Amino acid sequence: DRAVHRVHGRDFVRERADDRTWRVGEGGFWQVHPQAAELLVDAVMRGLTPRKGETAIDLYCGVGLFAGALADRVGEKGAVLGIESGKRAVADARKNLADFPRVRIEQGKVEKVLPRTGITEADLVVLDPPRTGAGRSIVESVAALGPRRIAYVACDPAALARDLAYFTRAGYRPRFLRAFDLFPMTHHMECVAILEPAAKGA
Ligand SMILES: C[S@@+](CC[C@H](N)C(=O)[O-])C[C@H]1O[C@@H](n2cnc3c(N)ncnc32)[C@H](O)[C@@H]1O
């Protein structure tokens, strides 16, 4: 999380990505590298190839970056649900995405909120968890929705590897995995894994 200091009386900053302006309030998450958000949206959208009318879920959605990109692409006949635990981030996400009537942002922990939504299927899922990863129970819940593609955005390759093994057991296989040097001169890497049902084309 980044510290946001009051600038001209505002306690948020504005960022640009995917041809939109995003407000990010105090304590809210935004990628540190100035080109990262754009790059990751592009990698996730290319991997998922959203279609008009599809339903999509953005888990750990922050201020709504992937939810907004998905909403733009699934159009007014589609629908997007975002889930995020940070109250301020949720308020920002709702403001950022106010012009999409078919986007809903739920506040709370994914592990509690996702089962309560009553949603039983989705075409696409993005998950961008903190360093600890999503874990087995969330992976199984995501797979149970039967998405045609899943995008897993990860800042810790070890947690990603563990969760990919859970996905494999739940019937999903990586279609491709890309690593991005978003933290130059450090050993950190950001990864985007695109998964699809293992039965497809098998
Ligand atoms: C790596 S950030 C991703 C944010 C967003 N996808 C983006 O790219 O800007 C992870 C987000 O997950 C939220 N978070 C952490 N644990 C969570 C949980 N158990 N349930 C829901 N959100 C959580 C954090 O507040 C943070 O906004």
CSV table of C-alpha atoms and ligand atoms in Angstrom, one decimal:
chain,number,residue,atom,x,y,z
A,1,ASP,CA,0.0,0.0,0.0
A,2,ARG,CA,1.2,3.5,-0.7
A,3,ALA,CA,1.1,6.5,1.6
A,4,VAL,CA,-0.9,9.3,0.1
A,5,HIS,CA,-0.2,12.7,1.6
A,6,ARG,CA,-2.6,15.6,1.4
A,7,VAL,CA,-2.0,17.6,-1.8
A,8,HIS,CA,-4.0,20.7,-2.2
A,9,GLY,CA,-6.4,19.5,0.5
A,10,ARG,CA,-7.1,16.1,-1.2
A,11,ASP,CA,-6.3,12.8,0.4
A,12,PHE,CA,-6.3,10.9,-2.8
A,13,VAL,CA,-4.3,10.8,-6.0
A,14,ARG,CA,-5.4,10.4,-9.6
A,15,GLU,CA,-3.8,7.8,-11.8
A,16,ARG,CA,-4.3,6.9,-15.5
A,17,ALA,CA,-4.7,3.5,-17.0
A,18,ASP,CA,-6.8,1.8,-19.7
A,19,ASP,CA,-7.9,5.3,-20.9
A,20,ARG,CA,-9.6,6.1,-17.6
A,21,THR,CA,-8.7,8.2,-14.5
A,22,TRP,CA,-8.7,6.3,-11.2
A,23,ARG,CA,-8.9,7.9,-7.8
A,24,VAL,CA,-6.8,6.1,-5.2
A,25,GLY,CA,-7.3,7.2,-1.6
A,26,GLU,CA,-5.1,7.1,1.4
A,27,GLY,CA,-4.0,3.5,2.1
A,28,GLY,CA,-5.4,2.3,-1.3
A,29,PHE,CA,-3.4,0.0,-3.5
A,30,TRP,CA,-2.0,1.1,-6.8
A,31,GLN,CA,1.0,-0.5,-8.6
A,32,VAL,CA,4.3,1.3,-7.8
A,33,HIS,CA,5.8,1.2,-11.3
A,34,PRO,CA,4.2,4.0,-13.4
A,35,GLN,CA,3.6,1.7,-16.4
A,36,ALA,CA,2.5,-1.3,-14.4
A,37,ALA,CA,-1.2,-0.8,-14.2
A,38,GLU,CA,-1.5,-0.3,-18.0
A,39,LEU,CA,0.8,-3.3,-18.7
A,40,LEU,CA,-1.1,-5.6,-16.3
A,41,VAL,CA,-4.6,-4.6,-17.7
A,42,ASP,CA,-3.3,-5.3,-21.2
A,43,ALA,CA,-1.9,-8.7,-20.2
A,44,VAL,CA,-5.1,-9.7,-18.3
A,45,MET,CA,-7.4,-8.5,-21.1
A,46,ARG,CA,-5.4,-10.2,-23.8
A,47,GLY,CA,-5.4,-13.4,-21.8
A,48,LEU,CA,-9.1,-13.3,-21.0
A,49,THR,CA,-10.4,-11.9,-24.3
A,50,PRO,CA,-13.7,-10.7,-22.7
A,51,ARG,CA,-16.8,-10.8,-25.0
A,52,LYS,CA,-19.9,-8.7,-25.0
A,53,GLY,CA,-22.5,-9.9,-22.6
A,54,GLU,CA,-20.2,-12.0,-20.4
A,55,THR,CA,-20.2,-12.0,-16.6
A,56,ALA,CA,-16.9,-11.4,-14.8
A,57,ILE,CA,-15.6,-11.3,-11.2
A,58,ASP,CA,-12.7,-9.3,-10.0
A,59,LEU,CA,-11.4,-10.6,-6.6
A,60,TYR,CA,-9.2,-8.4,-4.4
A,61,CYS,CA,-10.3,-5.5,-6.8
A,62,GLY,CA,-8.6,-2.6,-5.0
A,63,VAL,CA,-10.0,0.7,-6.5
A,64,GLY,CA,-11.5,-1.3,-9.4
A,65,LEU,CA,-8.8,-1.5,-12.1
A,66,PHE,CA,-9.6,-4.9,-13.6
A,67,ALA,CA,-13.3,-4.6,-12.9
A,68,GLY,CA,-13.5,-1.4,-14.9
A,69,ALA,CA,-11.5,-2.8,-17.8
A,70,LEU,CA,-13.8,-5.8,-17.8
A,71,ALA,CA,-16.9,-3.7,-17.6
A,72,ASP,CA,-15.8,-1.7,-20.6
A,73,ARG,CA,-15.3,-4.9,-22.7
A,74,VAL,CA,-18.4,-7.0,-21.6
A,75,GLY,CA,-20.6,-4.0,-22.4
A,76,GLU,CA,-24.0,-3.1,-21.0
A,77,LYS,CA,-25.4,-6.6,-21.5
A,78,GLY,CA,-22.6,-8.1,-19.4
A,79,ALA,CA,-22.1,-7.7,-15.6
A,80,VAL,CA,-19.1,-7.4,-13.3
A,81,LEU,CA,-18.7,-8.0,-9.6
A,82,GLY,CA,-15.7,-6.8,-7.6
A,83,ILE,CA,-14.8,-7.8,-4.1
A,84,GLU,CA,-12.4,-5.9,-1.9
A,85,SER,CA,-11.8,-5.7,1.9
A,86,GLY,CA,-10.5,-2.1,2.2
A,87,LYS,CA,-13.4,0.3,3.0
A,88,ARG,CA,-11.8,3.3,1.4
A,89,ALA,CA,-10.7,1.3,-1.7
A,90,VAL,CA,-14.3,0.1,-2.1
A,91,ALA,CA,-15.6,3.7,-1.9
A,92,ASP,CA,-13.0,4.8,-4.5
A,93,ALA,CA,-13.9,1.8,-6.7
A,94,ARG,CA,-17.6,2.7,-6.6
A,95,LYS,CA,-16.8,6.3,-7.6
A,96,ASN,CA,-14.3,5.2,-10.3
A,97,LEU,CA,-16.9,2.9,-11.8
A,98,ALA,CA,-20.1,4.9,-11.2
A,99,ASP,CA,-20.7,5.2,-15.0
A,100,PHE,CA,-21.1,1.4,-15.3
A,101,PRO,CA,-24.6,0.5,-14.0
A,102,ARG,CA,-23.8,-3.3,-14.4
A,103,VAL,CA,-20.8,-3.2,-12.0
A,104,ARG,CA,-21.3,-4.1,-8.3
A,105,ILE,CA,-18.5,-3.7,-5.7
A,106,GLU,CA,-18.9,-5.7,-2.5
A,107,GLN,CA,-16.9,-4.8,0.6
A,108,GLY,CA,-15.4,-7.5,2.8
A,109,LYS,CA,-13.0,-10.4,2.7
A,110,VAL,CA,-13.2,-12.6,-0.4
A,111,GLU,CA,-13.4,-15.7,1.7
A,112,LYS,CA,-16.6,-14.4,3.4
A,113,VAL,CA,-18.2,-12.4,0.7
A,114,LEU,CA,-17.8,-14.7,-2.3
A,115,PRO,CA,-19.9,-17.6,-0.8
A,116,ARG,CA,-22.6,-15.1,0.3
A,117,THR,CA,-23.2,-13.6,-3.1
A,118,GLY,CA,-25.1,-16.7,-4.2
A,119,ILE,CA,-23.3,-16.5,-7.5
A,120,THR,CA,-22.9,-20.0,-8.9
A,121,GLU,CA,-21.2,-19.3,-12.3
A,122,ALA,CA,-19.1,-16.7,-14.1
A,123,ASP,CA,-17.5,-16.5,-17.5
A,124,LEU,CA,-14.3,-14.8,-16.4
A,125,VAL,CA,-12.5,-14.4,-13.1
A,126,VAL,CA,-9.5,-12.1,-12.2
A,127,LEU,CA,-7.8,-12.6,-8.9
A,128,ASP,CA,-5.0,-10.3,-7.7
A,129,PRO,CA,-4.4,-11.3,-4.1
A,130,PRO,CA,-1.8,-9.9,-1.6
A,131,ARG,CA,1.6,-11.7,-1.3
A,132,THR,CA,0.1,-14.6,0.7
A,133,GLY,CA,-1.9,-15.7,-2.4
A,134,ALA,CA,-5.5,-16.8,-2.5
A,135,GLY,CA,-5.2,-20.3,-0.9
A,136,ARG,CA,-6.9,-23.6,-1.5
A,137,SER,CA,-10.5,-22.7,-0.4
A,138,ILE,CA,-10.7,-19.6,-2.7
A,139,VAL,CA,-9.1,-21.5,-5.6
A,140,GLU,CA,-11.7,-24.2,-5.2
A,141,SER,CA,-14.5,-21.6,-5.0
A,142,VAL,CA,-13.3,-19.9,-8.2
A,143,ALA,CA,-13.0,-23.2,-10.1
A,144,ALA,CA,-16.5,-24.1,-8.9
A,145,LEU,CA,-17.9,-21.1,-10.8
A,146,GLY,CA,-16.7,-22.8,-14.0
A,147,PRO,CA,-15.2,-19.8,-15.8
A,148,ARG,CA,-14.0,-20.2,-19.3
A,149,ARG,CA,-10.8,-18.3,-18.3
A,150,ILE,CA,-9.2,-17.2,-15.1
A,151,ALA,CA,-6.4,-14.5,-14.8
A,152,TYR,CA,-4.3,-14.8,-11.7
A,153,VAL,CA,-2.1,-11.7,-11.0
A,154,ALA,CA,0.6,-12.5,-8.5
A,155,CYS,CA,3.4,-10.6,-6.8
A,156,ASP,CA,4.8,-13.7,-5.1
A,157,PRO,CA,5.8,-16.6,-7.5
A,158,ALA,CA,5.9,-19.1,-4.6
A,159,ALA,CA,2.3,-18.4,-3.6
A,160,LEU,CA,1.3,-18.5,-7.2
A,161,ALA,CA,3.0,-21.9,-7.7
A,162,ARG,CA,1.1,-23.3,-4.7
A,163,ASP,CA,-2.2,-21.9,-5.9
A,164,LEU,CA,-1.6,-23.2,-9.5
A,165,ALA,CA,-1.2,-26.7,-8.1
A,166,TYR,CA,-4.6,-26.2,-6.3
A,167,PHE,CA,-6.1,-25.0,-9.6
A,168,THR,CA,-4.7,-28.1,-11.4
A,169,ARG,CA,-6.4,-30.4,-8.8
A,170,ALA,CA,-9.6,-28.3,-9.3
A,171,GLY,CA,-9.6,-29.0,-13.1
A,172,TYR,CA,-7.8,-25.9,-14.5
A,173,ARG,CA,-4.5,-25.7,-16.3
A,174,PRO,CA,-2.3,-22.7,-17.1
A,175,ARG,CA,-2.7,-21.6,-20.7
A,176,PHE,CA,0.3,-19.3,-20.3
A,177,LEU,CA,2.3,-17.5,-17.7
A,178,ARG,CA,4.1,-14.2,-18.1
A,179,ALA,CA,6.5,-12.5,-15.7
A,180,PHE,CA,7.1,-8.8,-15.6
A,181,ASP,CA,10.1,-7.0,-14.2
A,182,LEU,CA,8.0,-4.3,-12.4
A,183,PHE,CA,10.4,-3.9,-9.6
A,184,PRO,CA,13.7,-3.3,-11.4
A,185,MET,CA,17.0,-3.9,-9.5
A,186,THR,CA,15.1,-6.2,-7.0
A,187,HIS,CA,14.4,-9.9,-7.1
A,188,HIS,CA,10.7,-9.2,-7.2
A,189,MET,CA,8.6,-10.2,-10.2
A,190,GLU,CA,4.9,-9.7,-11.1
A,191,CYS,CA,3.3,-12.7,-12.8
A,192,VAL,CA,0.1,-13.1,-14.8
A,193,ALA,CA,-1.1,-16.6,-15.3
A,194,ILE,CA,-4.1,-17.3,-17.6
A,195,LEU,CA,-5.9,-20.6,-16.8
A,196,GLU,CA,-8.6,-22.5,-18.6
A,197,PRO,CA,-10.5,-25.7,-18.0
A,198,ALA,CA,-8.0,-28.7,-18.4
A,199,ALA,CA,-10.6,-30.7,-20.4
A,200,LYS,CA,-10.6,-28.1,-23.2
A,201,GLY,CA,-8.8,-29.5,-26.2
A,202,ALA,CA,-7.4,-32.3,-24.1
B,1,LIG,C1,-2.4,-6.6,-4.9
B,1,LIG,S1,-3.8,-5.6,-4.5
B,1,LIG,C2,-4.7,-5.6,-6.0
B,1,LIG,C3,-5.5,-4.4,-6.3
B,1,LIG,C4,-6.1,-4.2,-7.7
B,1,LIG,N1,-6.4,-5.5,-8.4
B,1,LIG,C5,-5.1,-3.4,-8.5
B,1,LIG,O1,-4.5,-4.0,-9.4
B,1,LIG,O2,-5.0,-2.2,-8.3
B,1,LIG,C6,-4.6,-6.6,-3.4
B,1,LIG,C7,-5.9,-6.0,-2.8
B,1,LIG,O3,-6.6,-7.0,-2.0
B,1,LIG,C8,-7.1,-6.4,-0.9
B,1,LIG,N2,-7.3,-7.6,0.1
B,1,LIG,C9,-6.3,-8.1,0.8
B,1,LIG,N3,-6.8,-9.2,1.5
B,1,LIG,C10,-8.1,-9.3,1.1
B,1,LIG,C11,-9.2,-10.3,1.4
B,1,LIG,N4,-9.0,-11.3,2.2
B,1,LIG,N5,-10.4,-10.1,0.8
B,1,LIG,C12,-10.6,-9.0,-0.1
B,1,LIG,N6,-9.6,-8.1,-0.4
B,1,LIG,C13,-8.4,-8.3,0.2
B,1,LIG,C14,-6.2,-5.3,-0.5
B,1,LIG,O4,-6.8,-4.3,0.2
B,1,LIG,C15,-5.7,-4.8,-1.9
B,1,LIG,O5,-6.6,-3.8,-2.3
